[in-house]
PDB file of C-alpha atoms and ligand atoms in Angstrom:
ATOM      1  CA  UNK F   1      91.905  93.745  82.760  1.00  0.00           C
ATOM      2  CA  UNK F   2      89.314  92.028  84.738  1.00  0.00           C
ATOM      3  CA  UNK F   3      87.220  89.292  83.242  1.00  0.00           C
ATOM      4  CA  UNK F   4      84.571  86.700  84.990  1.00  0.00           C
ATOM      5  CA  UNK F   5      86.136  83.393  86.114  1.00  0.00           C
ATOM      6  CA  UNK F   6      89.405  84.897  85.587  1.00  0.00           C
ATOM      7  CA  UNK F   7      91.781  85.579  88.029  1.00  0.00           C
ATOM      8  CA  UNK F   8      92.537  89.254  87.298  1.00  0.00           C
ATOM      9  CA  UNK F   9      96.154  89.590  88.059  1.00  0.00           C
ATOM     10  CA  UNK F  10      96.867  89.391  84.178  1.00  0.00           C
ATOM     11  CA  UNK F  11      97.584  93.520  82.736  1.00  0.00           C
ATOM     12  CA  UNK F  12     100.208  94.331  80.907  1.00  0.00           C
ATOM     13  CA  UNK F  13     102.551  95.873  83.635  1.00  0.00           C
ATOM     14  CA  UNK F  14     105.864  96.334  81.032  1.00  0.00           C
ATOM     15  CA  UNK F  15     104.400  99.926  79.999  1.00  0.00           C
ATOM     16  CA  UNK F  16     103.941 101.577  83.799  1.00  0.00           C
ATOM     17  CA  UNK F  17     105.994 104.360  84.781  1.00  0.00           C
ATOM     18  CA  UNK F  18     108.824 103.982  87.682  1.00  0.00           C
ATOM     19  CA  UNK F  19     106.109 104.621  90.784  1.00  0.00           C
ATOM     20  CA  UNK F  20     108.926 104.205  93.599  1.00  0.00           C
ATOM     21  CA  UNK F  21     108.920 108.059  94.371  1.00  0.00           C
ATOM     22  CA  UNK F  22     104.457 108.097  94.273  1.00  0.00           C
ATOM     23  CA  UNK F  23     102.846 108.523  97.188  1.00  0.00           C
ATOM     24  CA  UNK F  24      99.087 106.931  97.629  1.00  0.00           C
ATOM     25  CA  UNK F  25      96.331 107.761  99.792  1.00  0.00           C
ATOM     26  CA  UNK F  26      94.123 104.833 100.274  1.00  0.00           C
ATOM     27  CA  UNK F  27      90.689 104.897 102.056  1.00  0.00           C
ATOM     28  CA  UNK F  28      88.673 101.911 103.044  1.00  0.00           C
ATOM     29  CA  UNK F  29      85.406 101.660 104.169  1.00  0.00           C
ATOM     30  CA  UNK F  30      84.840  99.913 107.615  1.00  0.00           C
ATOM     31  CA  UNK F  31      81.777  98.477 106.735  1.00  0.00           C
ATOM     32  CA  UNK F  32      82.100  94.708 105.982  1.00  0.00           C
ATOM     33  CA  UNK F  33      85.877  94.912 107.010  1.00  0.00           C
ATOM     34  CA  UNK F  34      87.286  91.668 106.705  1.00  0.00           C
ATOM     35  CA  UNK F  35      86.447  92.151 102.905  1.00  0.00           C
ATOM     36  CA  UNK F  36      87.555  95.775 102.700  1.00  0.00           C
ATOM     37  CA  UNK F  37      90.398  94.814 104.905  1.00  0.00           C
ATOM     38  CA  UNK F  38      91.193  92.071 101.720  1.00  0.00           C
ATOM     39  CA  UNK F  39      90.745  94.336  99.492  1.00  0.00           C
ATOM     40  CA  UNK F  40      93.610  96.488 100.800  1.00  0.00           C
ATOM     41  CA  UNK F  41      95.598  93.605 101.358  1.00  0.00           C
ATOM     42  CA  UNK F  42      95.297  93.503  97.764  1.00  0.00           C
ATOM     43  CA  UNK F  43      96.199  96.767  96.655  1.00  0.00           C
ATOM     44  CA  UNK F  44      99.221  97.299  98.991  1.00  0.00           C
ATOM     45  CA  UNK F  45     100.827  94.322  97.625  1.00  0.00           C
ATOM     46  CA  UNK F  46     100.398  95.547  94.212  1.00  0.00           C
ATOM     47  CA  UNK F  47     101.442  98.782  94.836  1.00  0.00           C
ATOM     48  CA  UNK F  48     104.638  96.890  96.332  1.00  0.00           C
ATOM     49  CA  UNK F  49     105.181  94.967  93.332  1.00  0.00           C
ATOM     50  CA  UNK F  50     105.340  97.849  91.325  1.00  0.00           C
ATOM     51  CA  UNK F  51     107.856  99.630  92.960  1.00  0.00           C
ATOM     52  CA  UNK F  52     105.972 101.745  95.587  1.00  0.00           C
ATOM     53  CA  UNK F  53     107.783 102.050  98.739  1.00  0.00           C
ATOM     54  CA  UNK F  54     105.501 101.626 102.052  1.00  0.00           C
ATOM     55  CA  UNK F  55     106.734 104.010 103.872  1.00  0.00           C
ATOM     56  CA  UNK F  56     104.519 106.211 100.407  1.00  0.00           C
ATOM     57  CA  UNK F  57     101.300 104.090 100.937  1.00  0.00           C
ATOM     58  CA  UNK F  58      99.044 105.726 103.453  1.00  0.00           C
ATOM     59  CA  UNK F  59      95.827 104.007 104.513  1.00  0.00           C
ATOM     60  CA  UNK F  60      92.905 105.763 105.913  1.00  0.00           C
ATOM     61  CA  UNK F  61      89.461 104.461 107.198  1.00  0.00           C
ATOM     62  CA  UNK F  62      85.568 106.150 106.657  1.00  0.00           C
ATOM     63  CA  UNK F  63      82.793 104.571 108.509  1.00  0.00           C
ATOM     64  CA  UNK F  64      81.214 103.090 105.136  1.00  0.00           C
ATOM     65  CA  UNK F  65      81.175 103.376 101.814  1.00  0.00           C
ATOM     66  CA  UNK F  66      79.144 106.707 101.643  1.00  0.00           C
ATOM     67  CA  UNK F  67      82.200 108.297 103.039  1.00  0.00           C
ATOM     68  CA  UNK F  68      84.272 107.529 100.085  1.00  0.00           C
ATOM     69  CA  UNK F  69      84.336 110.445  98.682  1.00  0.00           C
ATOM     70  CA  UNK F  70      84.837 112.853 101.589  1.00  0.00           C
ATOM     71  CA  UNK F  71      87.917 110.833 102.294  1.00  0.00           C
ATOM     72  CA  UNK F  72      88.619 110.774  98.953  1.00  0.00           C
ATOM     73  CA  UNK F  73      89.143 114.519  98.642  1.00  0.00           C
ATOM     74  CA  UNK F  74      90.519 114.866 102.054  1.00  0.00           C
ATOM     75  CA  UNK F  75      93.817 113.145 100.418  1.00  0.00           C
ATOM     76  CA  UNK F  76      93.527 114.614  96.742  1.00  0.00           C
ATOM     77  CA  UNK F  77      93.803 117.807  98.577  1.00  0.00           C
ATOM     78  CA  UNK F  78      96.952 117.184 100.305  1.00  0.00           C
ATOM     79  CA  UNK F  79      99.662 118.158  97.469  1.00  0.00           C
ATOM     80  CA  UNK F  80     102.025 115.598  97.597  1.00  0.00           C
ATOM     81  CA  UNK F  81      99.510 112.449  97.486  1.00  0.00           C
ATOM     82  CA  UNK F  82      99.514 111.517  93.585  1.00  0.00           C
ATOM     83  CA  UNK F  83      96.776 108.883  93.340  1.00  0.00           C
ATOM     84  CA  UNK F  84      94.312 107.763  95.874  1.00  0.00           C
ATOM     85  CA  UNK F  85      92.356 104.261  95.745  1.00  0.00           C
ATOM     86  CA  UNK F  86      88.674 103.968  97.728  1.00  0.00           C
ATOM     87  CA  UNK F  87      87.798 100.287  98.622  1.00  0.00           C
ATOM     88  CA  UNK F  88      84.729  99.467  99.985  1.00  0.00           C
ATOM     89  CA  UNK F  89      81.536  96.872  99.967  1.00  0.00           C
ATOM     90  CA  UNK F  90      78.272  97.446  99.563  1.00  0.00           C
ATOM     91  CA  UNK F  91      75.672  94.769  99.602  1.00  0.00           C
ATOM     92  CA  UNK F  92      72.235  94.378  98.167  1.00  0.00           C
ATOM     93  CA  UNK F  93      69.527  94.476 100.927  1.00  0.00           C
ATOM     94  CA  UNK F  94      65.677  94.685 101.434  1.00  0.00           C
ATOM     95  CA  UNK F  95      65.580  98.584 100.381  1.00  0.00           C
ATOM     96  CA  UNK F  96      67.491 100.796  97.510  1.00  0.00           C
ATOM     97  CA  UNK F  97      70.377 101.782  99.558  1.00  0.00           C
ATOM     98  CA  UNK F  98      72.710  99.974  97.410  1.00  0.00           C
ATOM     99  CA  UNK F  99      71.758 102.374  94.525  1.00  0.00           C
ATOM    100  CA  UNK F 100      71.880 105.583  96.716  1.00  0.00           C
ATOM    101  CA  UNK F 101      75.044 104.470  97.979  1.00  0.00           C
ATOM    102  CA  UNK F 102      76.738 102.890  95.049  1.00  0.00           C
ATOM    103  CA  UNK F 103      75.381 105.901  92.567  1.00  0.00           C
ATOM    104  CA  UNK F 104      76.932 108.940  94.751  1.00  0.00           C
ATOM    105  CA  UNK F 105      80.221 106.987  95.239  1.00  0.00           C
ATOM    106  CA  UNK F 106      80.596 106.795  91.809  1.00  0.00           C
ATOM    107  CA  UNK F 107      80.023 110.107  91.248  1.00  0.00           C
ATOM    108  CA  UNK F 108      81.857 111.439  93.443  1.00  0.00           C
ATOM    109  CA  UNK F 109      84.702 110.284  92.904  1.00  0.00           C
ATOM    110  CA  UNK F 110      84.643 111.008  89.428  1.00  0.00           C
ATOM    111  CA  UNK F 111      83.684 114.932  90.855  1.00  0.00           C
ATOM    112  CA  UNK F 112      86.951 114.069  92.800  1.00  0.00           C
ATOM    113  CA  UNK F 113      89.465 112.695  90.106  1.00  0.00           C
ATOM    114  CA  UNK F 114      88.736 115.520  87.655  1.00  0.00           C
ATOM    115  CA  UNK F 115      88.621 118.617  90.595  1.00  0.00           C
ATOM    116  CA  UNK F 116      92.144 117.703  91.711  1.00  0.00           C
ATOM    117  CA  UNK F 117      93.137 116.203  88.276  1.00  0.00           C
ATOM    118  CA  UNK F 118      94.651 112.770  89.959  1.00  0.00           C
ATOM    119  CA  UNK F 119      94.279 109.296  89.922  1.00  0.00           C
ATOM    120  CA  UNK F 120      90.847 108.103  92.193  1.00  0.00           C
ATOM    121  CA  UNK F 121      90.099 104.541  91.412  1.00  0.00           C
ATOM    122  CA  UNK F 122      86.859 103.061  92.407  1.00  0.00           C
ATOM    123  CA  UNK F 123      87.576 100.113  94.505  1.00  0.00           C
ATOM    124  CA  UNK F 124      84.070  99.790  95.317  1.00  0.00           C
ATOM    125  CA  UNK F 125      82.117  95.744  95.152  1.00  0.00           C
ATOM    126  CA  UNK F 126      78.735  95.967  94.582  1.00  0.00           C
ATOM    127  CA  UNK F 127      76.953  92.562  95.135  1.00  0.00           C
ATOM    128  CA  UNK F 128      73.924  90.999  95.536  1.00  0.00           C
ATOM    129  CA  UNK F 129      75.079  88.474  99.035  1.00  0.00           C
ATOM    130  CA  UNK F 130      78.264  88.532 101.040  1.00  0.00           C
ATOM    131  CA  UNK F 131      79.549  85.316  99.422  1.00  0.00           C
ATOM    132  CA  UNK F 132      79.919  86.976  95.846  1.00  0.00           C
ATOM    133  CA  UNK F 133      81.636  89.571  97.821  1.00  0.00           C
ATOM    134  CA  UNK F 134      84.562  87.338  99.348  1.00  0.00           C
ATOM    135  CA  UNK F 135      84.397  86.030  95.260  1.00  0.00           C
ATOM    136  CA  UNK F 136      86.087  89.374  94.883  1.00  0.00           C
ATOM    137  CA  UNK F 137      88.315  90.065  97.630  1.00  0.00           C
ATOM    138  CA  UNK F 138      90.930  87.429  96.748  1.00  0.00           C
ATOM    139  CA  UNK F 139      88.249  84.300  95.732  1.00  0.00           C
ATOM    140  CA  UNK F 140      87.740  82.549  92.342  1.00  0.00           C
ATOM    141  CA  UNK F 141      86.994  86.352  91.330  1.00  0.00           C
ATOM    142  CA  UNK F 142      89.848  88.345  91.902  1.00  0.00           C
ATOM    143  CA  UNK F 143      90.863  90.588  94.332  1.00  0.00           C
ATOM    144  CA  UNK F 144      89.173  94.128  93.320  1.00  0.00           C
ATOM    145  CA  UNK F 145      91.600  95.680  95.307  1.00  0.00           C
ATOM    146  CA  UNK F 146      94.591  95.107  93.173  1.00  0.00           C
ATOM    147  CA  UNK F 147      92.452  95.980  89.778  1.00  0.00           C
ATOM    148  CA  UNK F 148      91.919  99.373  91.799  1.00  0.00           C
ATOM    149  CA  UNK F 149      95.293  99.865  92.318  1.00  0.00           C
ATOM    150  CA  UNK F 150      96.567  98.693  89.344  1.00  0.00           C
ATOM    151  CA  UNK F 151      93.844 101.032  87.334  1.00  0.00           C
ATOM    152  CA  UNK F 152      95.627 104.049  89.913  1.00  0.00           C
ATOM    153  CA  UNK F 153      98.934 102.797  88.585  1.00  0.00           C
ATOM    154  CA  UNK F 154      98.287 102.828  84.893  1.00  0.00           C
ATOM    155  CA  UNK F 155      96.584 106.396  85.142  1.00  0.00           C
ATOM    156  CA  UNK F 156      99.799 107.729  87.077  1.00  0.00           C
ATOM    157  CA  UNK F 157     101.422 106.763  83.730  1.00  0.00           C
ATOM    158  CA  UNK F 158      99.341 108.276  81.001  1.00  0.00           C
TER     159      UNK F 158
HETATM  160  N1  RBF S   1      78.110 101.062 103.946  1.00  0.00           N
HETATM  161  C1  RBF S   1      78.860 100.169 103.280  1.00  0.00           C
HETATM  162  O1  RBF S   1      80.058 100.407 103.071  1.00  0.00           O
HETATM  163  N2  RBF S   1      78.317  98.993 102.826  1.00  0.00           N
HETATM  164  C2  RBF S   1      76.999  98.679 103.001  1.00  0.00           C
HETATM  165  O2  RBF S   1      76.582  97.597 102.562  1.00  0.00           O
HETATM  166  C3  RBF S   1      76.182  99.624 103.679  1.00  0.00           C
HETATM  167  N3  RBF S   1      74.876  99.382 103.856  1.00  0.00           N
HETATM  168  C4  RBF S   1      74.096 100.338 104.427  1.00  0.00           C
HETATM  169  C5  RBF S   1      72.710 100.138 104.543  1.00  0.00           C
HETATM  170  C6  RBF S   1      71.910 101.124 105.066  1.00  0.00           C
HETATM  171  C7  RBF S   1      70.426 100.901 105.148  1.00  0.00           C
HETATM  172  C8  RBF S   1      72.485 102.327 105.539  1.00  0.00           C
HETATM  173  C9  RBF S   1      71.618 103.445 106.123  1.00  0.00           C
HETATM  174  C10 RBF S   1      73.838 102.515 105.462  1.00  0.00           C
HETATM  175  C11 RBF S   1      74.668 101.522 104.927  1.00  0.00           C
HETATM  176  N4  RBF S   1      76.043 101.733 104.828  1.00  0.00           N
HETATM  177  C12 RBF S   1      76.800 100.819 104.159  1.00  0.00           C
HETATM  178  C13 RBF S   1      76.696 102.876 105.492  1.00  0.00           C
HETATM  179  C14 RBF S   1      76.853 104.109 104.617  1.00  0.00           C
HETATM  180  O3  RBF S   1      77.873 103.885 103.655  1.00  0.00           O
HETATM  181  C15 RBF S   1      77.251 105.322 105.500  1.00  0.00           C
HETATM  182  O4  RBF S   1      78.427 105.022 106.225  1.00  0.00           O
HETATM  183  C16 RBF S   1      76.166 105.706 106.484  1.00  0.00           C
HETATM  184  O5  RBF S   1      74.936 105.872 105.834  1.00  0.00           O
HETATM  185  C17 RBF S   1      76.512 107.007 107.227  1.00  0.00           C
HETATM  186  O6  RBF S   1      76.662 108.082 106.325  1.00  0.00           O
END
């Protein structure tokens, strides 16, 4: 799916199942929100365009990106949410939080995805400045967003 330089809009989409009757759970991380808020730009639209209604998208906020997960299993725990997408930023700085962060998002929501057995894509840019950041949240990158809920897609149709 997603390649450098490439604009990542490019999986196959011919072999997803009909999604019109799924109901996501997003969460986004308020930290760095004009990007997150791209990112979900990004992933609402794709959801639209294949076949989600929007009255089945629900989008939630955490403080930051540690929160993730919490909010993350908040939603896999409500029954009727199928597949749930986390967005968030997190940017290099002077000290390691990056890693702390970016390292217990990641595994939580893997802990997450297998507990409840659904769908929890990790919709979560890790750079090194804020510039390569907006690179991913609709720039000459991509938009992670839409790779996270495209990857949420596919999975509902494995
Ligand atoms: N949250 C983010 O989503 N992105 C960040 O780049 C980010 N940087 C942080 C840097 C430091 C030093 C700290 C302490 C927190 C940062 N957070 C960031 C917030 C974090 O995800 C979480 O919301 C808070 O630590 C509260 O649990």
């Amino acid at each position: 799916m997603a390649t450098s330089l490439k604009n990542l809009n490019d999986y196959n989409k011919e072999n997803f199942a009909d999604i019109s009757d799924k109901k996501f759970g997003i969460v986004v991380a308020e930290w760095h929100s004009d990007i997150t808020d791209a990112l979900c730009a990004g992933a609402i639209d794709t959801l639209l365009q294949h076949g989600a209604k929007r009255e089945n998208i629900f989008r939630n906020t955490v403080p930051g990106s540690f929160e993730l997960t919490l909010g993350a299993q908040f939603l896999a725990l409500q029954e009727e949410i199928d597949a749930v997408i986390c967005l968030g930023v997190v940017i290099k700085g002077d000290t390691k939080h990056d890693d702390y962060i970016n390292n217990a998002v990641a595994n939580g929501l893997t802990t997450v995805a297998l507990k409840f057995n659904k769908p929890v894509s990790f919709g979560l840019v890790t750079t090194n400045t804020l510039e390569q950041a907006l690179e991913r949240a609709g720039g000459k990158h991509g938009n992670k967003g839409v790779e996270a809920a495209a990857a949420a897609v596919h999975m509902l149709s494995f």
